[in-house]
PDB file of C-alpha atoms and ligand atoms in Angstrom:
ATOM      1  CA  MET V   1     -10.086   8.583   4.660  1.00 89.00           C
ATOM      2  CA  ILE V   2     -10.550   6.786   1.382  1.00 95.00           C
ATOM      3  CA  GLN V   3     -13.842   7.161  -0.461  1.00 97.00           C
ATOM      4  CA  LEU V   4     -14.653   5.737  -3.869  1.00 97.00           C
ATOM      5  CA  THR V   5     -17.984   6.458  -5.506  1.00 97.00           C
ATOM      6  CA  LYS V   6     -19.191   4.664  -8.628  1.00 98.00           C
ATOM      7  CA  VAL V   7     -15.668   3.930  -9.759  1.00 98.00           C
ATOM      8  CA  ASN V   8     -15.179   2.042 -13.014  1.00 98.00           C
ATOM      9  CA  LYS V   9     -11.965   0.970 -14.685  1.00 98.00           C
ATOM     10  CA  VAL V  10     -12.531  -0.040 -18.265  1.00 97.00           C
ATOM     11  CA  TYR V  11      -9.943  -1.474 -20.649  1.00 96.00           C
ATOM     12  CA  GLU V  12     -10.480  -1.658 -24.381  1.00 94.00           C
ATOM     13  CA  VAL V  13      -9.758  -5.191 -25.478  1.00 93.00           C
ATOM     14  CA  ALA V  14     -10.120  -6.964 -28.808  1.00 93.00           C
ATOM     15  CA  ASP V  15     -13.740  -7.929 -28.292  1.00 91.00           C
ATOM     16  CA  GLY V  16     -14.981  -4.690 -26.678  1.00 94.00           C
ATOM     17  CA  ASP V  17     -14.798  -3.100 -23.238  1.00 95.00           C
ATOM     18  CA  PHE V  18     -13.494  -5.025 -20.268  1.00 96.00           C
ATOM     19  CA  TYR V  19     -14.521  -3.814 -16.819  1.00 97.00           C
ATOM     20  CA  ALA V  20     -11.628  -4.481 -14.439  1.00 97.00           C
ATOM     21  CA  LEU V  21     -13.663  -2.544 -11.844  1.00 98.00           C
ATOM     22  CA  ARG V  22     -17.376  -1.950 -11.996  1.00 97.00           C
ATOM     23  CA  ASP V  23     -19.378   0.522  -9.903  1.00 97.00           C
ATOM     24  CA  ILE V  24     -17.138   0.405  -6.865  1.00 97.00           C
ATOM     25  CA  ASN V  25     -18.472   2.209  -3.800  1.00 96.00           C
ATOM     26  CA  LEU V  26     -16.094   2.022  -0.889  1.00 96.00           C
ATOM     27  CA  LEU V  27     -15.428   3.889   2.330  1.00 96.00           C
ATOM     28  CA  ILE V  28     -12.372   3.209   4.441  1.00 96.00           C
ATOM     29  CA  LYS V  29     -12.162   5.415   7.481  1.00 95.00           C
ATOM     30  CA  ARG V  30      -9.038   6.810   9.035  1.00 95.00           C
ATOM     31  CA  LYS V  31      -7.145   4.318  11.185  1.00 95.00           C
ATOM     32  CA  GLU V  32      -8.982   1.288   9.851  1.00 96.00           C
ATOM     33  CA  TYR V  33      -7.197  -2.024   9.277  1.00 96.00           C
ATOM     34  CA  VAL V  34      -8.818  -3.539   6.220  1.00 96.00           C
ATOM     35  CA  GLY V  35      -8.262  -6.553   3.987  1.00 96.00           C
ATOM     36  CA  ILE V  36      -9.264  -6.584   0.332  1.00 96.00           C
ATOM     37  CA  LEU V  37      -9.830 -10.191  -0.615  1.00 96.00           C
ATOM     38  CA  GLY V  38     -10.397 -11.748  -4.026  1.00 95.00           C
ATOM     39  CA  THR V  39      -9.207 -14.476  -6.375  1.00 94.00           C
ATOM     40  CA  SER V  40      -6.612 -13.885  -9.078  1.00 94.00           C
ATOM     41  CA  GLY V  41      -7.880 -11.487 -11.715  1.00 95.00           C
ATOM     42  CA  SER V  42     -10.755 -10.210  -9.553  1.00 96.00           C
ATOM     43  CA  GLY V  43      -9.443  -6.629  -9.683  1.00 97.00           C
ATOM     44  CA  LYS V  44      -7.626  -6.239  -6.363  1.00 95.00           C
ATOM     45  CA  SER V  45      -4.460  -4.676  -7.724  1.00 94.00           C
ATOM     46  CA  THR V  46      -6.423  -2.439 -10.051  1.00 97.00           C
ATOM     47  CA  LEU V  47      -8.400  -1.237  -7.041  1.00 97.00           C
ATOM     48  CA  MET V  48      -5.243  -0.727  -5.017  1.00 96.00           C
ATOM     49  CA  HIS V  49      -3.632   1.292  -7.804  1.00 96.00           C
ATOM     50  CA  ILE V  50      -6.650   3.574  -7.925  1.00 97.00           C
ATOM     51  CA  ILE V  51      -6.800   3.992  -4.142  1.00 97.00           C
ATOM     52  CA  GLY V  52      -3.031   4.622  -4.161  1.00 97.00           C
ATOM     53  CA  LEU V  53      -3.302   7.231  -6.939  1.00 97.00           C
ATOM     54  CA  LEU V  54      -0.982   5.219  -9.165  1.00 95.00           C
ATOM     55  CA  ASP V  55      -3.773   5.058 -11.714  1.00 96.00           C
ATOM     56  CA  ARG V  56      -6.935   7.019 -12.418  1.00 96.00           C
ATOM     57  CA  PRO V  57     -10.363   5.462 -12.827  1.00 97.00           C
ATOM     58  CA  SER V  58     -12.174   5.583 -16.186  1.00 97.00           C
ATOM     59  CA  ASN V  59     -14.925   7.368 -14.306  1.00 96.00           C
ATOM     60  CA  GLY V  60     -16.224   7.845 -10.773  1.00 98.00           C
ATOM     61  CA  LYS V  61     -14.946   9.742  -7.791  1.00 97.00           C
ATOM     62  CA  VAL V  62     -11.882   9.072  -5.654  1.00 98.00           C
ATOM     63  CA  ILE V  63     -11.499  11.082  -2.470  1.00 97.00           C
ATOM     64  CA  ILE V  64      -8.264  10.654  -0.523  1.00 95.00           C
ATOM     65  CA  SER V  65      -7.778  12.506   2.732  1.00 90.00           C
ATOM     66  CA  GLY V  66     -10.608  14.897   1.897  1.00 92.00           C
ATOM     67  CA  GLN V  67      -9.336  15.749  -1.582  1.00 94.00           C
ATOM     68  CA  ASP V  68     -11.387  15.021  -4.682  1.00 96.00           C
ATOM     69  CA  THR V  69      -8.533  13.652  -6.776  1.00 96.00           C
ATOM     70  CA  GLY V  70     -10.402  13.851 -10.086  1.00 94.00           C
ATOM     71  CA  ARG V  71      -9.935  17.609  -9.920  1.00 92.00           C
ATOM     72  CA  LEU V  72      -6.204  17.484  -9.311  1.00 95.00           C
ATOM     73  CA  LYS V  73      -3.432  17.835 -11.865  1.00 95.00           C
ATOM     74  CA  ASP V  74      -0.899  15.016 -12.162  1.00 94.00           C
ATOM     75  CA  ALA V  75       1.721  16.981 -10.207  1.00 93.00           C
ATOM     76  CA  ASP V  76      -0.720  17.502  -7.326  1.00 94.00           C
ATOM     77  CA  ILE V  77      -1.687  13.834  -7.438  1.00 95.00           C
ATOM     78  CA  SER V  78       1.997  12.907  -7.093  1.00 93.00           C
ATOM     79  CA  LYS V  79       2.370  15.202  -4.124  1.00 91.00           C
ATOM     80  CA  LEU V  80      -0.736  13.814  -2.433  1.00 93.00           C
ATOM     81  CA  ARG V  81       0.515  10.277  -3.028  1.00 94.00           C
ATOM     82  CA  GLY V  82       3.990  11.106  -1.694  1.00 91.00           C
ATOM     83  CA  ASP V  83       2.642  12.812   1.407  1.00 91.00           C
ATOM     84  CA  TYR V  84      -0.214  10.476   2.353  1.00 94.00           C
ATOM     85  CA  ILE V  85       0.392   7.007   0.973  1.00 96.00           C
ATOM     86  CA  GLY V  86       3.050   4.355   1.499  1.00 96.00           C
ATOM     87  CA  PHE V  87       3.246   1.182  -0.583  1.00 96.00           C
ATOM     88  CA  VAL V  88       4.352  -2.334   0.248  1.00 96.00           C
ATOM     89  CA  PHE V  89       4.599  -4.976  -2.485  1.00 95.00           C
ATOM     90  CA  GLN V  90       4.889  -8.740  -2.714  1.00 93.00           C
ATOM     91  CA  GLN V  91       8.356  -8.553  -4.327  1.00 93.00           C
ATOM     92  CA  PHE V  92       9.594  -5.952  -1.769  1.00 95.00           C
ATOM     93  CA  ASN V  93      10.787  -3.759  -4.690  1.00 95.00           C
ATOM     94  CA  LEU V  94      13.969  -2.659  -2.969  1.00 97.00           C
ATOM     95  CA  ILE V  95      16.719  -1.132  -5.075  1.00 97.00           C
ATOM     96  CA  GLN V  96      19.623  -3.569  -5.064  1.00 97.00           C
ATOM     97  CA  LYS V  97      22.291  -0.943  -5.685  1.00 97.00           C
ATOM     98  CA  LEU V  98      21.294   1.037  -2.607  1.00 98.00           C
ATOM     99  CA  THR V  99      21.926   0.110   1.004  1.00 98.00           C
ATOM    100  CA  VAL V 100      19.059  -0.621   3.368  1.00 98.00           C
ATOM    101  CA  LEU V 101      19.251   2.882   4.828  1.00 98.00           C
ATOM    102  CA  GLU V 102      19.416   4.495   1.368  1.00 98.00           C
ATOM    103  CA  ASN V 103      16.363   2.491   0.302  1.00 98.00           C
ATOM    104  CA  VAL V 104      14.413   3.666   3.332  1.00 98.00           C
ATOM    105  CA  LEU V 105      15.444   7.277   2.707  1.00 97.00           C
ATOM    106  CA  LEU V 106      14.546   7.235  -0.981  1.00 95.00           C
ATOM    107  CA  PRO V 107      10.979   8.642  -0.681  1.00 93.00           C
ATOM    108  CA  THR V 108      12.288  11.598   1.350  1.00 93.00           C
ATOM    109  CA  GLN V 109      14.470  12.628  -1.601  1.00 90.00           C
ATOM    110  CA  TYR V 110      11.421  13.199  -3.748  1.00 85.00           C
ATOM    111  CA  ALA V 111       9.779  15.423  -1.137  1.00 82.00           C
ATOM    112  CA  LYS V 112       8.882  18.781  -2.657  1.00 78.00           C
ATOM    113  CA  GLU V 113       9.048  20.674   0.615  1.00 83.00           C
ATOM    114  CA  LYS V 114      11.458  20.626   3.494  1.00 87.00           C
ATOM    115  CA  LEU V 115      10.518  17.900   5.945  1.00 90.00           C
ATOM    116  CA  GLU V 116       9.653  18.776   9.515  1.00 91.00           C
ATOM    117  CA  PHE V 117      11.813  15.971  10.828  1.00 94.00           C
ATOM    118  CA  ASN V 118      15.317  14.650  10.258  1.00 95.00           C
ATOM    119  CA  PRO V 119      14.913  11.922   7.641  1.00 95.00           C
ATOM    120  CA  HIS V 120      18.088  10.065   8.585  1.00 96.00           C
ATOM    121  CA  ASP V 121      17.197   9.921  12.272  1.00 97.00           C
ATOM    122  CA  TYR V 122      13.642   8.851  11.535  1.00 97.00           C
ATOM    123  CA  ALA V 123      14.771   6.160   9.072  1.00 97.00           C
ATOM    124  CA  MET V 124      17.150   4.774  11.699  1.00 97.00           C
ATOM    125  CA  GLU V 125      14.389   4.908  14.312  1.00 96.00           C
ATOM    126  CA  LEU V 126      12.161   2.823  12.030  1.00 96.00           C
ATOM    127  CA  LEU V 127      14.947   0.333  11.335  1.00 97.00           C
ATOM    128  CA  ARG V 128      15.549   0.008  15.074  1.00 96.00           C
ATOM    129  CA  LYS V 129      11.841  -0.447  15.708  1.00 94.00           C
ATOM    130  CA  PHE V 130      11.814  -3.270  13.147  1.00 94.00           C
ATOM    131  CA  ALA V 131      14.989  -4.826  14.605  1.00 94.00           C
ATOM    132  CA  ILE V 132      17.063  -4.397  11.442  1.00 96.00           C
ATOM    133  CA  SER V 133      19.143  -1.328  12.276  1.00 97.00           C
ATOM    134  CA  GLU V 134      22.317  -3.436  12.280  1.00 97.00           C
ATOM    135  CA  LYS V 135      21.628  -4.024   8.555  1.00 97.00           C
ATOM    136  CA  ALA V 136      21.467  -0.312   7.711  1.00 98.00           C
ATOM    137  CA  GLU V 137      24.653  -0.388   5.636  1.00 98.00           C
ATOM    138  CA  SER V 138      23.987  -3.802   4.056  1.00 98.00           C
ATOM    139  CA  TYR V 139      22.585  -4.354   0.585  1.00 98.00           C
ATOM    140  CA  PRO V 140      19.137  -5.938   0.160  1.00 97.00           C
ATOM    141  CA  ASN V 141      20.449  -9.194  -1.367  1.00 96.00           C
ATOM    142  CA  LYS V 142      22.200  -9.958   1.915  1.00 96.00           C
ATOM    143  CA  LEU V 143      18.887  -9.948   3.793  1.00 97.00           C
ATOM    144  CA  SER V 144      16.238 -12.623   4.292  1.00 95.00           C
ATOM    145  CA  GLY V 145      12.798 -12.139   2.724  1.00 96.00           C
ATOM    146  CA  GLY V 146      11.262 -11.107   6.035  1.00 95.00           C
ATOM    147  CA  GLN V 147      14.046  -8.593   6.643  1.00 96.00           C
ATOM    148  CA  GLN V 148      13.632  -7.172   3.134  1.00 97.00           C
ATOM    149  CA  GLN V 149       9.928  -6.755   3.684  1.00 96.00           C
ATOM    150  CA  ARG V 150      10.605  -4.956   6.969  1.00 96.00           C
ATOM    151  CA  VAL V 151      12.915  -2.585   5.091  1.00 97.00           C
ATOM    152  CA  ALA V 152      10.170  -2.056   2.517  1.00 97.00           C
ATOM    153  CA  ILE V 153       7.701  -1.260   5.303  1.00 97.00           C
ATOM    154  CA  ALA V 154      10.172   1.205   6.841  1.00 97.00           C
ATOM    155  CA  ARG V 155      10.490   2.849   3.418  1.00 97.00           C
ATOM    156  CA  ALA V 156       6.702   2.999   3.138  1.00 96.00           C
ATOM    157  CA  LEU V 157       6.556   4.746   6.526  1.00 96.00           C
ATOM    158  CA  VAL V 158       9.420   7.207   6.211  1.00 96.00           C
ATOM    159  CA  MET V 159       7.222  10.051   4.930  1.00 94.00           C
ATOM    160  CA  LYS V 160       4.828   9.488   7.867  1.00 94.00           C
ATOM    161  CA  PRO V 161       1.893   8.588   5.614  1.00 95.00           C
ATOM    162  CA  GLU V 162      -1.697   8.378   6.694  1.00 95.00           C
ATOM    163  CA  ILE V 163      -2.293   5.235   4.629  1.00 96.00           C
ATOM    164  CA  ILE V 164      -0.271   2.089   3.954  1.00 97.00           C
ATOM    165  CA  LEU V 165      -1.340  -0.013   0.991  1.00 97.00           C
ATOM    166  CA  ALA V 166       0.121  -3.505   0.890  1.00 97.00           C
ATOM    167  CA  ASP V 167      -0.388  -5.750  -2.151  1.00 95.00           C
ATOM    168  CA  GLU V 168       0.135  -9.411  -1.164  1.00 95.00           C
ATOM    169  CA  PRO V 169       2.788  -8.389   1.416  1.00 96.00           C
ATOM    170  CA  THR V 170       3.248 -11.981   2.578  1.00 95.00           C
ATOM    171  CA  GLY V 171       3.092 -13.587  -0.891  1.00 94.00           C
ATOM    172  CA  ASN V 172       6.832 -14.262  -1.074  1.00 94.00           C
ATOM    173  CA  LEU V 173       7.317 -15.292   2.541  1.00 94.00           C
ATOM    174  CA  ASP V 174       7.007 -18.545   4.445  1.00 95.00           C
ATOM    175  CA  THR V 175       4.051 -18.816   6.828  1.00 93.00           C
ATOM    176  CA  ALA V 176       5.901 -17.886  10.018  1.00 94.00           C
ATOM    177  CA  THR V 177       7.630 -14.874   8.445  1.00 95.00           C
ATOM    178  CA  GLY V 178       4.360 -13.830   6.836  1.00 95.00           C
ATOM    179  CA  GLU V 179       2.734 -13.845  10.262  1.00 94.00           C
ATOM    180  CA  GLU V 180       5.478 -11.588  11.617  1.00 94.00           C
ATOM    181  CA  ILE V 181       4.900  -9.120   8.804  1.00 95.00           C
ATOM    182  CA  LEU V 182       1.133  -9.146   9.394  1.00 94.00           C
ATOM    183  CA  LYS V 183       1.714  -8.587  13.092  1.00 93.00           C
ATOM    184  CA  LEU V 184       3.980  -5.673  12.237  1.00 94.00           C
ATOM    185  CA  LEU V 185       1.368  -4.112   9.960  1.00 95.00           C
ATOM    186  CA  GLY V 186      -1.209  -4.555  12.732  1.00 94.00           C
ATOM    187  CA  THR V 187       1.114  -2.796  15.163  1.00 93.00           C
ATOM    188  CA  LEU V 188       1.517   0.165  12.813  1.00 93.00           C
ATOM    189  CA  ASN V 189      -2.217   0.434  12.638  1.00 93.00           C
ATOM    190  CA  ARG V 190      -2.728   0.322  16.389  1.00 93.00           C
ATOM    191  CA  ASP V 191       0.353   2.205  17.632  1.00 92.00           C
ATOM    192  CA  LEU V 192       0.927   4.762  14.889  1.00 91.00           C
ATOM    193  CA  GLY V 193      -2.720   5.103  13.844  1.00 93.00           C
ATOM    194  CA  VAL V 194      -1.909   4.408  10.210  1.00 96.00           C
ATOM    195  CA  THR V 195      -4.757   3.273   7.980  1.00 97.00           C
ATOM    196  CA  VAL V 196      -3.620  -0.114   6.671  1.00 97.00           C
ATOM    197  CA  VAL V 197      -5.120  -1.805   3.622  1.00 97.00           C
ATOM    198  CA  ILE V 198      -3.891  -5.283   2.749  1.00 97.00           C
ATOM    199  CA  VAL V 199      -4.702  -6.798  -0.628  1.00 96.00           C
ATOM    200  CA  THR V 200      -4.620 -10.591  -0.688  1.00 95.00           C
ATOM    201  CA  HIS V 201      -6.104 -13.735  -2.204  1.00 94.00           C
ATOM    202  CA  ASP V 202      -5.510 -15.538   1.094  1.00 94.00           C
ATOM    203  CA  GLN V 203      -8.443 -15.776   3.525  1.00 93.00           C
ATOM    204  CA  TYR V 204      -6.051 -16.531   6.350  1.00 92.00           C
ATOM    205  CA  VAL V 205      -4.138 -13.292   5.742  1.00 93.00           C
ATOM    206  CA  ALA V 206      -7.327 -11.255   5.392  1.00 93.00           C
ATOM    207  CA  LYS V 207      -8.665 -12.637   8.690  1.00 93.00           C
ATOM    208  CA  LYS V 208      -5.884 -10.801  10.527  1.00 92.00           C
ATOM    209  CA  THR V 209      -7.428  -7.482   9.559  1.00 95.00           C
ATOM    210  CA  ASP V 210     -10.409  -5.897  11.321  1.00 95.00           C
ATOM    211  CA  ARG V 211     -12.679  -5.811   8.264  1.00 95.00           C
ATOM    212  CA  GLN V 212     -12.694  -7.663   4.975  1.00 96.00           C
ATOM    213  CA  ILE V 213     -13.884  -6.383   1.634  1.00 96.00           C
ATOM    214  CA  PHE V 214     -14.557  -9.012  -1.021  1.00 96.00           C
ATOM    215  CA  VAL V 215     -13.894  -8.328  -4.692  1.00 97.00           C
ATOM    216  CA  ARG V 216     -15.216 -10.571  -7.449  1.00 96.00           C
ATOM    217  CA  ASP V 217     -15.175  -9.841 -11.190  1.00 96.00           C
ATOM    218  CA  GLY V 218     -14.352  -6.208 -10.486  1.00 97.00           C
ATOM    219  CA  MET V 219     -17.237  -5.756  -8.096  1.00 97.00           C
ATOM    220  CA  ILE V 220     -17.487  -5.551  -4.322  1.00 96.00           C
ATOM    221  CA  VAL V 221     -19.630  -8.390  -3.065  1.00 95.00           C
ATOM    222  CA  LYS V 222     -20.918  -9.159   0.431  1.00 83.00           C
ATOM    223  CA  LYS V 223     -19.256 -12.545   0.648  1.00 67.00           C
ATOM    224  CA  TYR V 224     -17.756 -15.058  -1.727  1.00 63.00           C
TER     225      TYR V 224
HETATM  226  N1  ATP M   1      -3.940  -2.935 -18.974  1.00 91.48           N
HETATM  227  C1  ATP M   1      -4.894  -3.874 -18.976  1.00 91.48           C
HETATM  228  N2  ATP M   1      -5.579  -4.175 -20.115  1.00 91.48           N
HETATM  229  C2  ATP M   1      -6.546  -5.089 -20.106  1.00 91.48           C
HETATM  230  N3  ATP M   1      -6.922  -5.809 -19.018  1.00 91.48           N
HETATM  231  C3  ATP M   1      -6.291  -5.569 -17.879  1.00 91.48           C
HETATM  232  C4  ATP M   1      -5.239  -4.594 -17.775  1.00 91.48           C
HETATM  233  N4  ATP M   1      -4.800  -4.576 -16.499  1.00 91.48           N
HETATM  234  C5  ATP M   1      -5.515  -5.498 -15.844  1.00 91.48           C
HETATM  235  N5  ATP M   1      -6.414  -6.090 -16.659  1.00 91.48           N
HETATM  236  C6  ATP M   1      -7.382  -7.140 -16.285  1.00 91.48           C
HETATM  237  O1  ATP M   1      -8.141  -6.698 -15.187  1.00 91.48           O
HETATM  238  C7  ATP M   1      -8.444  -7.780 -14.309  1.00 91.48           C
HETATM  239  C8  ATP M   1      -8.048  -7.450 -12.904  1.00 91.48           C
HETATM  240  O2  ATP M   1      -6.617  -7.411 -12.819  1.00 91.48           O
HETATM  241  P1  ATP M   1      -5.873  -7.223 -11.421  1.00 91.48           P
HETATM  242  O3  ATP M   1      -4.430  -7.169 -11.680  1.00 91.48           O
HETATM  243  O4  ATP M   1      -6.500  -6.080 -10.702  1.00 91.48           O
HETATM  244  O5  ATP M   1      -6.252  -8.578 -10.668  1.00 91.48           O
HETATM  245  P2  ATP M   1      -5.812  -9.095  -9.221  1.00 91.48           P
HETATM  246  O6  ATP M   1      -7.058  -9.352  -8.441  1.00 91.48           O
HETATM  247  O7  ATP M   1      -4.830  -8.178  -8.620  1.00 91.48           O
HETATM  248  O8  ATP M   1      -5.124 -10.502  -9.556  1.00 91.48           O
HETATM  249  P3  ATP M   1      -3.863 -11.225  -8.878  1.00 91.48           P
HETATM  250  O9  ATP M   1      -4.378 -11.825  -7.590  1.00 91.48           O
HETATM  251  O10 ATP M   1      -3.487 -12.272  -9.874  1.00 91.48           O
HETATM  252  O11 ATP M   1      -2.801 -10.211  -8.660  1.00 91.48           O
HETATM  253  C9  ATP M   1      -7.748  -9.019 -14.889  1.00 91.48           C
HETATM  254  O12 ATP M   1      -8.687  -9.783 -15.613  1.00 91.48           O
HETATM  255  C10 ATP M   1      -6.706  -8.421 -15.802  1.00 91.48           C
HETATM  256  O13 ATP M   1      -6.442  -9.282 -16.870  1.00 91.48           O
HETATM  257 MG1   MG M   2      -2.804  -8.371  -8.080  1.00 91.48          MG
END
C-alpha cells in the first residue's frame, strides 16, 4: 500500500519557492494497476521519486507498506526501497559492462540479509518467463529496445517487490513493442499480484491501466 498525505515538494528557485508537488493526497492499494498521467513538467517524476523513496518530500506523510517513512533513517529507507520497490525507467538503465544475467542479479547483491530463494535460479526463471533467457550471457547493447526493457523489468522483479514503479516505460519503444511491455506489466500485476504504477504523458498508455491519476502543476486533479 502506498499512502501520501498532504505531501509537498518545494524547490527554492531564484524568484522564491517553486512547488513541484502541492498538497498531494493519494492512496494506492495493494495489487492495484495504476497510471499517473500528466504533461511534461507536471510533477510525475517528482511524485514517483517520492513514492519510490528515492527522494523525501519537503513535508507531508509517506506511508509505504504500512511504514511511516518520515520516521525512518536513511539506511532503513534504503532497505525498505530494496525490499519492496522495483524501478523501470524509460532509458532501461542497464549497465553495459554487465551481462543480461548480471544486470538482473545486481539488486540481490545489495541485499542486507540472506535471501530466502536462490537468486541465480530466480533470475533465470524471470528471463525464461520473458522469453530472453537465451540472451542471459549477452551484453545489453546486443539487444533490441524491447528486450532491454524486459531485462530491466526482470531486474526490477528479482527482489520479489510488492511495488513496481515504471517511469515512461514505453517512451523509447515503437508502438508495437511498447504494447508488449504494457501487456507484460499487466501480467505481473494480475499473475504475481504486484502493485504496478506507470508514469506517463501518454493517454493511450495510461488507458491500459485499471485506474488513472491525473497530475497538473504538481497537483492531483480529477480530469485534465
Ligand atoms: N531540483 C529541482 N529544482 C527546481 N525545480 C525542479 C527540480 N526538479 C524538478 N523541478 C521542477 O519540478 C517540475 C516537475 O518536474 P518533474 O520532473 O516531476 O516533471 P515530469 O512530469 O516528470 O515531466 P516529464 O514528463 O518531462 O518527465 C518541473 O517544473 C521541474 O522543472
Ligand atoms: Mg518525468
